Amino acid sequence: MLQKIDHLGIAVKSLEAAIAHYEQVMGLTCEQIEEIESQKVRTAFFEVGQTHIELLEPTSEDSPLAKFLEKNGEGIHHVAYYTDDIEAQLKKAQEAGCKLINTEPVTGAGGKRIAFLHPKSTNGVLTEFCTKDG
Ligand code: ZN
């Protein structure tokens, strides 16, 4: 079952500039910066009550995120839902005819297990399921 919006992913060109904005303008504190090699991104997380903001910066020109920025510019990149059973959630989505980017969970920021649904199947919004590690 989906339990909450875990975080909103925001694509940025410069992680440092965006972190400064979130700290100085929004008054938030960056909790962690992490490079996810498999996805060719660097991420920064901010806690906002029950949810988080995840800033994402591409680490190479062939990163899918670099292509997203080229096409759309900076802005909302994905919505991530927290689930207590990511396998069941993926199975349910697939059975309902949803196109999946990840048919199996992969390791994301903070060691969480994550999987993406294809935006063509989700009203144009790249959608992530995530759950705690292990
Ligand atoms: Zn995310």
Tab-separated table of N, CA and C in Angstrom, residues 44-134:
chain	number	residue	atom	x	y	z
A	44	ALA	N	20.580	15.893	-3.463
A	44	ALA	CA	20.606	16.549	-2.156
A	44	ALA	C	19.203	16.466	-1.579
A	45	PHE	N	19.108	16.063	-0.310
A	45	PHE	CA	17.800	15.894	0.334
A	45	PHE	C	17.558	16.937	1.412
A	46	PHE	N	16.317	17.406	1.447
A	46	PHE	CA	15.858	18.337	2.479
A	46	PHE	C	14.587	17.773	3.099
A	47	GLU	N	14.520	17.774	4.408
A	47	GLU	CA	13.311	17.316	5.083
A	47	GLU	C	12.333	18.478	5.202
A	48	VAL	N	11.067	18.199	4.847
A	48	VAL	CA	10.004	19.192	5.028
A	48	VAL	C	8.843	18.454	5.690
A	49	GLY	N	8.776	18.509	7.002
A	49	GLY	CA	7.733	17.768	7.722
A	49	GLY	C	7.848	16.280	7.453
A	50	GLN	N	6.754	15.700	6.928
A	50	GLN	CA	6.698	14.250	6.695
A	50	GLN	C	7.329	13.854	5.360
A	51	THR	N	7.706	14.841	4.576
A	51	THR	CA	8.179	14.500	3.238
A	51	THR	C	9.535	15.166	2.966
A	52	HIS	N	10.043	14.984	1.781
A	52	HIS	CA	11.364	15.513	1.452
A	52	HIS	C	11.351	16.153	0.065
A	53	ILE	N	12.329	16.998	-0.146
A	53	ILE	CA	12.625	17.518	-1.474
A	53	ILE	C	13.953	16.888	-1.877
A	54	GLU	N	13.997	16.318	-3.074
A	54	GLU	CA	15.229	15.728	-3.603
A	54	GLU	C	15.662	16.555	-4.810
A	55	LEU	N	16.792	17.232	-4.688
A	55	LEU	CA	17.341	17.951	-5.830
A	55	LEU	C	18.235	16.981	-6.600
A	56	LEU	N	18.153	17.026	-7.917
A	56	LEU	CA	18.943	16.109	-8.742
A	56	LEU	C	19.724	16.882	-9.789
A	57	GLU	N	21.015	16.600	-9.846
A	57	GLU	CA	21.899	17.226	-10.840
A	57	GLU	C	22.568	16.109	-11.643
A	58	PRO	N	22.605	16.214	-12.985
A	58	PRO	CA	23.256	15.152	-13.763
A	58	PRO	C	24.777	15.161	-13.565
A	59	THR	N	25.398	13.992	-13.580
A	59	THR	CA	26.856	13.920	-13.437
A	59	THR	C	27.544	13.669	-14.770
A	60	SER	N	26.764	13.427	-15.817
A	60	SER	CA	27.382	13.293	-17.138
A	60	SER	C	26.374	13.672	-18.207
A	61	GLU	N	26.894	13.948	-19.411
A	61	GLU	CA	26.022	14.425	-20.478
A	61	GLU	C	25.071	13.349	-20.994
A	62	ASP	N	25.436	12.078	-20.774
A	62	ASP	CA	24.545	11.007	-21.242
A	62	ASP	C	23.613	10.515	-20.119
A	63	SER	N	23.582	11.250	-19.023
A	63	SER	CA	22.644	10.928	-17.947
A	63	SER	C	21.215	11.180	-18.434
A	64	PRO	N	20.279	10.275	-18.137
A	64	PRO	CA	18.879	10.539	-18.513
A	64	PRO	C	18.401	11.894	-17.972
A	65	LEU	N	18.949	12.284	-16.824
A	65	LEU	CA	18.556	13.574	-16.241
A	65	LEU	C	19.063	14.744	-17.091
A	66	ALA	N	20.239	14.595	-17.706
A	66	ALA	CA	20.754	15.648	-18.590
A	66	ALA	C	19.809	15.823	-19.776
A	67	LYS	N	19.296	14.708	-20.275
A	67	LYS	CA	18.351	14.765	-21.406
A	67	LYS	C	17.039	15.417	-20.968
A	68	PHE	N	16.619	15.105	-19.760
A	68	PHE	CA	15.399	15.731	-19.218
A	68	PHE	C	15.578	17.247	-19.146
A	69	LEU	N	16.723	17.687	-18.628
A	69	LEU	CA	16.986	19.130	-18.485
A	69	LEU	C	17.034	19.825	-19.847
A	70	GLU	N	17.634	19.135	-20.814
A	70	GLU	CA	17.724	19.680	-22.163
A	70	GLU	C	16.323	19.916	-22.748
A	71	LYS	N	15.459	18.958	-22.522
A	71	LYS	CA	14.117	18.987	-23.093
A	71	LYS	C	13.188	19.921	-22.314
A	72	ASN	N	13.255	19.852	-20.995
A	72	ASN	CA	12.248	20.536	-20.164
A	72	ASN	C	12.786	21.711	-19.349
A	73	GLY	N	14.094	21.802	-19.223
A	73	GLY	CA	14.656	22.800	-18.310
A	73	GLY	C	14.502	22.336	-16.866
A	74	GLU	N	14.877	23.193	-15.926
A	74	GLU	CA	14.776	22.832	-14.513
A	74	GLU	C	13.305	22.743	-14.100
A	75	GLY	N	13.045	21.927	-13.109
A	75	GLY	CA	11.671	21.837	-12.607
A	75	GLY	C	11.390	20.480	-12.008
A	76	ILE	N	10.097	20.250	-11.721
A	76	ILE	CA	9.673	18.981	-11.113
A	76	ILE	C	10.051	17.827	-12.040
A	77	HIS	N	10.733	16.841	-11.493
A	77	HIS	CA	11.200	15.703	-12.278
A	77	HIS	C	10.396	14.438	-11.975
A	78	HIS	N	10.125	14.190	-10.705
A	78	HIS	CA	9.318	13.019	-10.359
A	78	HIS	C	8.633	13.170	-9.009
A	79	VAL	N	7.607	12.339	-8.820
A	79	VAL	CA	6.913	12.245	-7.542
A	79	VAL	C	7.171	10.844	-7.005
A	80	ALA	N	7.614	10.758	-5.743
A	80	ALA	CA	7.945	9.451	-5.158
A	80	ALA	C	6.979	9.116	-4.029
A	81	TYR	N	6.395	7.927	-4.132
A	81	TYR	CA	5.465	7.426	-3.121
A	81	TYR	C	6.169	6.380	-2.278
A	82	TYR	N	5.964	6.473	-0.971
A	82	TYR	CA	6.513	5.458	-0.076
A	82	TYR	C	5.532	4.298	0.018
A	83	THR	N	6.072	3.093	-0.102
A	83	THR	CA	5.235	1.899	0.021
A	83	THR	C	5.880	0.918	1.000
A	84	ASP	N	5.061	0.129	1.673
A	84	ASP	CA	5.618	-0.885	2.584
A	84	ASP	C	5.930	-2.180	1.833
A	85	ASP	N	5.485	-2.287	0.569
A	85	ASP	CA	5.756	-3.507	-0.212
A	85	ASP	C	5.953	-3.132	-1.682
A	86	ILE	N	7.177	-2.866	-2.025
A	86	ILE	CA	7.455	-2.341	-3.376
A	86	ILE	C	7.206	-3.402	-4.451
A	87	GLU	N	7.498	-4.664	-4.157
A	87	GLU	CA	7.263	-5.724	-5.148
A	87	GLU	C	5.768	-5.824	-5.474
A	88	ALA	N	4.953	-5.824	-4.431
A	88	ALA	CA	3.502	-5.935	-4.640
A	88	ALA	C	2.974	-4.730	-5.403
A	89	GLN	N	3.529	-3.563	-5.097
A	89	GLN	CA	3.087	-2.331	-5.752
A	89	GLN	C	3.424	-2.357	-7.244
A	90	LEU	N	4.629	-2.858	-7.566
A	90	LEU	CA	5.052	-2.953	-8.967
A	90	LEU	C	4.200	-3.966	-9.724
A	91	LYS	N	3.913	-5.076	-9.061
A	91	LYS	CA	3.118	-6.133	-9.680
A	91	LYS	C	1.716	-5.599	-10.005
A	92	LYS	N	1.160	-4.908	-9.041
A	92	LYS	CA	-0.174	-4.341	-9.208
A	92	LYS	C	-0.197	-3.347	-10.384
A	93	ALA	N	0.815	-2.492	-10.453
A	93	ALA	CA	0.886	-1.501	-11.528
A	93	ALA	C	0.998	-2.197	-12.881
A	94	GLN	N	1.850	-3.214	-12.926
A	94	GLN	CA	2.065	-3.945	-14.170
A	94	GLN	C	0.790	-4.665	-14.615
A	95	GLU	N	0.114	-5.280	-13.668
A	95	GLU	CA	-1.132	-5.991	-13.982
A	95	GLU	C	-2.212	-5.035	-14.476
A	96	ALA	N	-2.121	-3.792	-14.020
A	96	ALA	CA	-3.100	-2.786	-14.449
A	96	ALA	C	-2.727	-2.181	-15.805
A	97	GLY	N	-1.623	-2.681	-16.395
A	97	GLY	CA	-1.245	-2.234	-17.733
A	97	GLY	C	-0.275	-1.075	-17.751
A	98	CYS	N	0.280	-0.736	-16.600
A	98	CYS	CA	1.220	0.378	-16.509
A	98	CYS	C	2.595	-0.059	-17.017
A	99	LYS	N	3.206	0.792	-17.830
A	99	LYS	CA	4.561	0.520	-18.318
A	99	LYS	C	5.556	0.862	-17.200
A	100	LEU	N	6.485	-0.060	-16.930
A	100	LEU	CA	7.465	0.158	-15.867
A	100	LEU	C	8.830	0.482	-16.463
A	101	ILE	N	9.556	1.377	-15.837
A	101	ILE	CA	10.956	1.596	-16.224
A	101	ILE	C	11.814	0.548	-15.516
A	102	ASN	N	11.523	0.301	-14.238
A	102	ASN	CA	12.226	-0.736	-13.471
A	102	ASN	C	11.224	-1.828	-13.095
A	103	THR	N	11.442	-3.020	-13.645
A	103	THR	CA	10.536	-4.118	-13.272
A	103	THR	C	10.932	-4.707	-11.925
A	104	GLU	N	12.197	-4.459	-11.541
A	104	GLU	CA	12.687	-4.879	-10.221
A	104	GLU	C	13.208	-3.633	-9.514
A	105	PRO	N	13.100	-3.582	-8.170
A	105	PRO	CA	13.650	-2.429	-7.454
A	105	PRO	C	15.166	-2.315	-7.628
A	106	VAL	N	15.655	-1.085	-7.681
A	106	VAL	CA	17.094	-0.812	-7.730
A	106	VAL	C	17.441	0.035	-6.500
A	107	THR	N	18.737	0.187	-6.240
A	107	THR	CA	19.137	0.953	-5.058
A	107	THR	C	19.221	2.439	-5.405
A	108	GLY	N	18.524	3.242	-4.628
A	108	GLY	CA	18.526	4.689	-4.843
A	108	GLY	C	19.233	5.407	-3.711
A	109	ALA	N	19.004	6.715	-3.619
A	109	ALA	CA	19.639	7.529	-2.584
A	109	ALA	C	19.294	7.003	-1.196
A	110	GLY	N	20.257	7.090	-0.305
A	110	GLY	CA	20.052	6.677	1.083
A	110	GLY	C	19.880	5.171	1.231
A	111	GLY	N	20.276	4.406	0.184
A	111	GLY	CA	20.159	2.949	0.248
A	111	GLY	C	18.726	2.445	0.122
A	112	LYS	N	17.809	3.354	-0.218
A	112	LYS	CA	16.416	2.930	-0.373
A	112	LYS	C	16.262	2.090	-1.628
A	113	ARG	N	15.272	1.208	-1.622
A	113	ARG	CA	14.940	0.433	-2.816
A	113	ARG	C	13.867	1.203	-3.566
A	114	ILE	N	14.148	1.464	-4.843
A	114	ILE	CA	13.243	2.310	-5.621
A	114	ILE	C	12.937	1.677	-6.976
A	115	ALA	N	11.857	2.115	-7.598
A	115	ALA	CA	11.526	1.696	-8.970
A	115	ALA	C	10.682	2.793	-9.594
A	116	PHE	N	10.905	3.009	-10.891
A	116	PHE	CA	10.172	4.054	-11.604
A	116	PHE	C	9.131	3.457	-12.545
A	117	LEU	N	8.000	4.162	-12.628
A	117	LEU	CA	6.964	3.845	-13.602
A	117	LEU	C	7.150	4.803	-14.779
A	118	HIS	N	6.806	4.352	-15.957
A	118	HIS	CA	7.017	5.182	-17.143
A	118	HIS	C	6.010	6.330	-17.202
A	119	PRO	N	6.495	7.558	-17.439
A	119	PRO	CA	5.565	8.704	-17.453
A	119	PRO	C	4.462	8.600	-18.510
A	120	LYS	N	4.709	7.800	-19.577
A	120	LYS	CA	3.657	7.631	-20.582
A	120	LYS	C	2.441	6.913	-20.003
A	121	SER	N	2.675	6.154	-18.923
A	121	SER	CA	1.577	5.425	-18.288
A	121	SER	C	1.030	6.161	-17.068
A	122	THR	N	1.627	7.293	-16.723
A	122	THR	CA	1.244	7.957	-15.461
A	122	THR	C	0.942	9.437	-15.690
A	123	ASN	N	0.187	9.705	-16.739
A	123	ASN	CA	-0.270	11.074	-17.023
A	123	ASN	C	0.877	12.073	-17.125
A	124	GLY	N	2.009	11.589	-17.657
A	124	GLY	CA	3.126	12.499	-17.898
A	124	GLY	C	3.993	12.782	-16.691
A	125	VAL	N	3.683	12.145	-15.557
A	125	VAL	CA	4.485	12.385	-14.346
A	125	VAL	C	5.355	11.160	-14.073
A	126	LEU	N	6.668	11.344	-14.168
A	126	LEU	CA	7.559	10.242	-13.794
A	126	LEU	C	7.279	9.905	-12.333
A	127	THR	N	6.972	8.636	-12.083
A	127	THR	CA	6.508	8.223	-10.751
A	127	THR	C	7.462	7.190	-10.171
A	128	GLU	N	7.847	7.398	-8.925
A	128	GLU	CA	8.778	6.500	-8.235
A	128	GLU	C	8.043	5.847	-7.070
A	129	PHE	N	8.282	4.560	-6.902
A	129	PHE	CA	7.913	3.883	-5.650
A	129	PHE	C	9.199	3.724	-4.870
A	130	CYS	N	9.158	3.930	-3.562
A	130	CYS	CA	10.356	3.682	-2.763
A	130	CYS	C	9.968	3.042	-1.440
A	131	THR	N	10.934	2.341	-0.867
A	131	THR	CA	10.737	1.695	0.408
A	131	THR	C	12.075	1.654	1.126
A	132	LYS	N	12.053	1.417	2.400
A	132	LYS	CA	13.321	1.438	3.134
A	132	LYS	C	14.220	0.284	2.696
A	133	ASP	N	15.491	0.411	2.966
A	133	ASP	CA	16.469	-0.592	2.518
A	133	ASP	C	16.142	-1.961	3.060
A	134	GLY	N	16.578	-2.966	2.299
A	134	GLY	CA	16.404	-4.360	2.696
A	134	GLY	C	14.958	-4.773	2.564
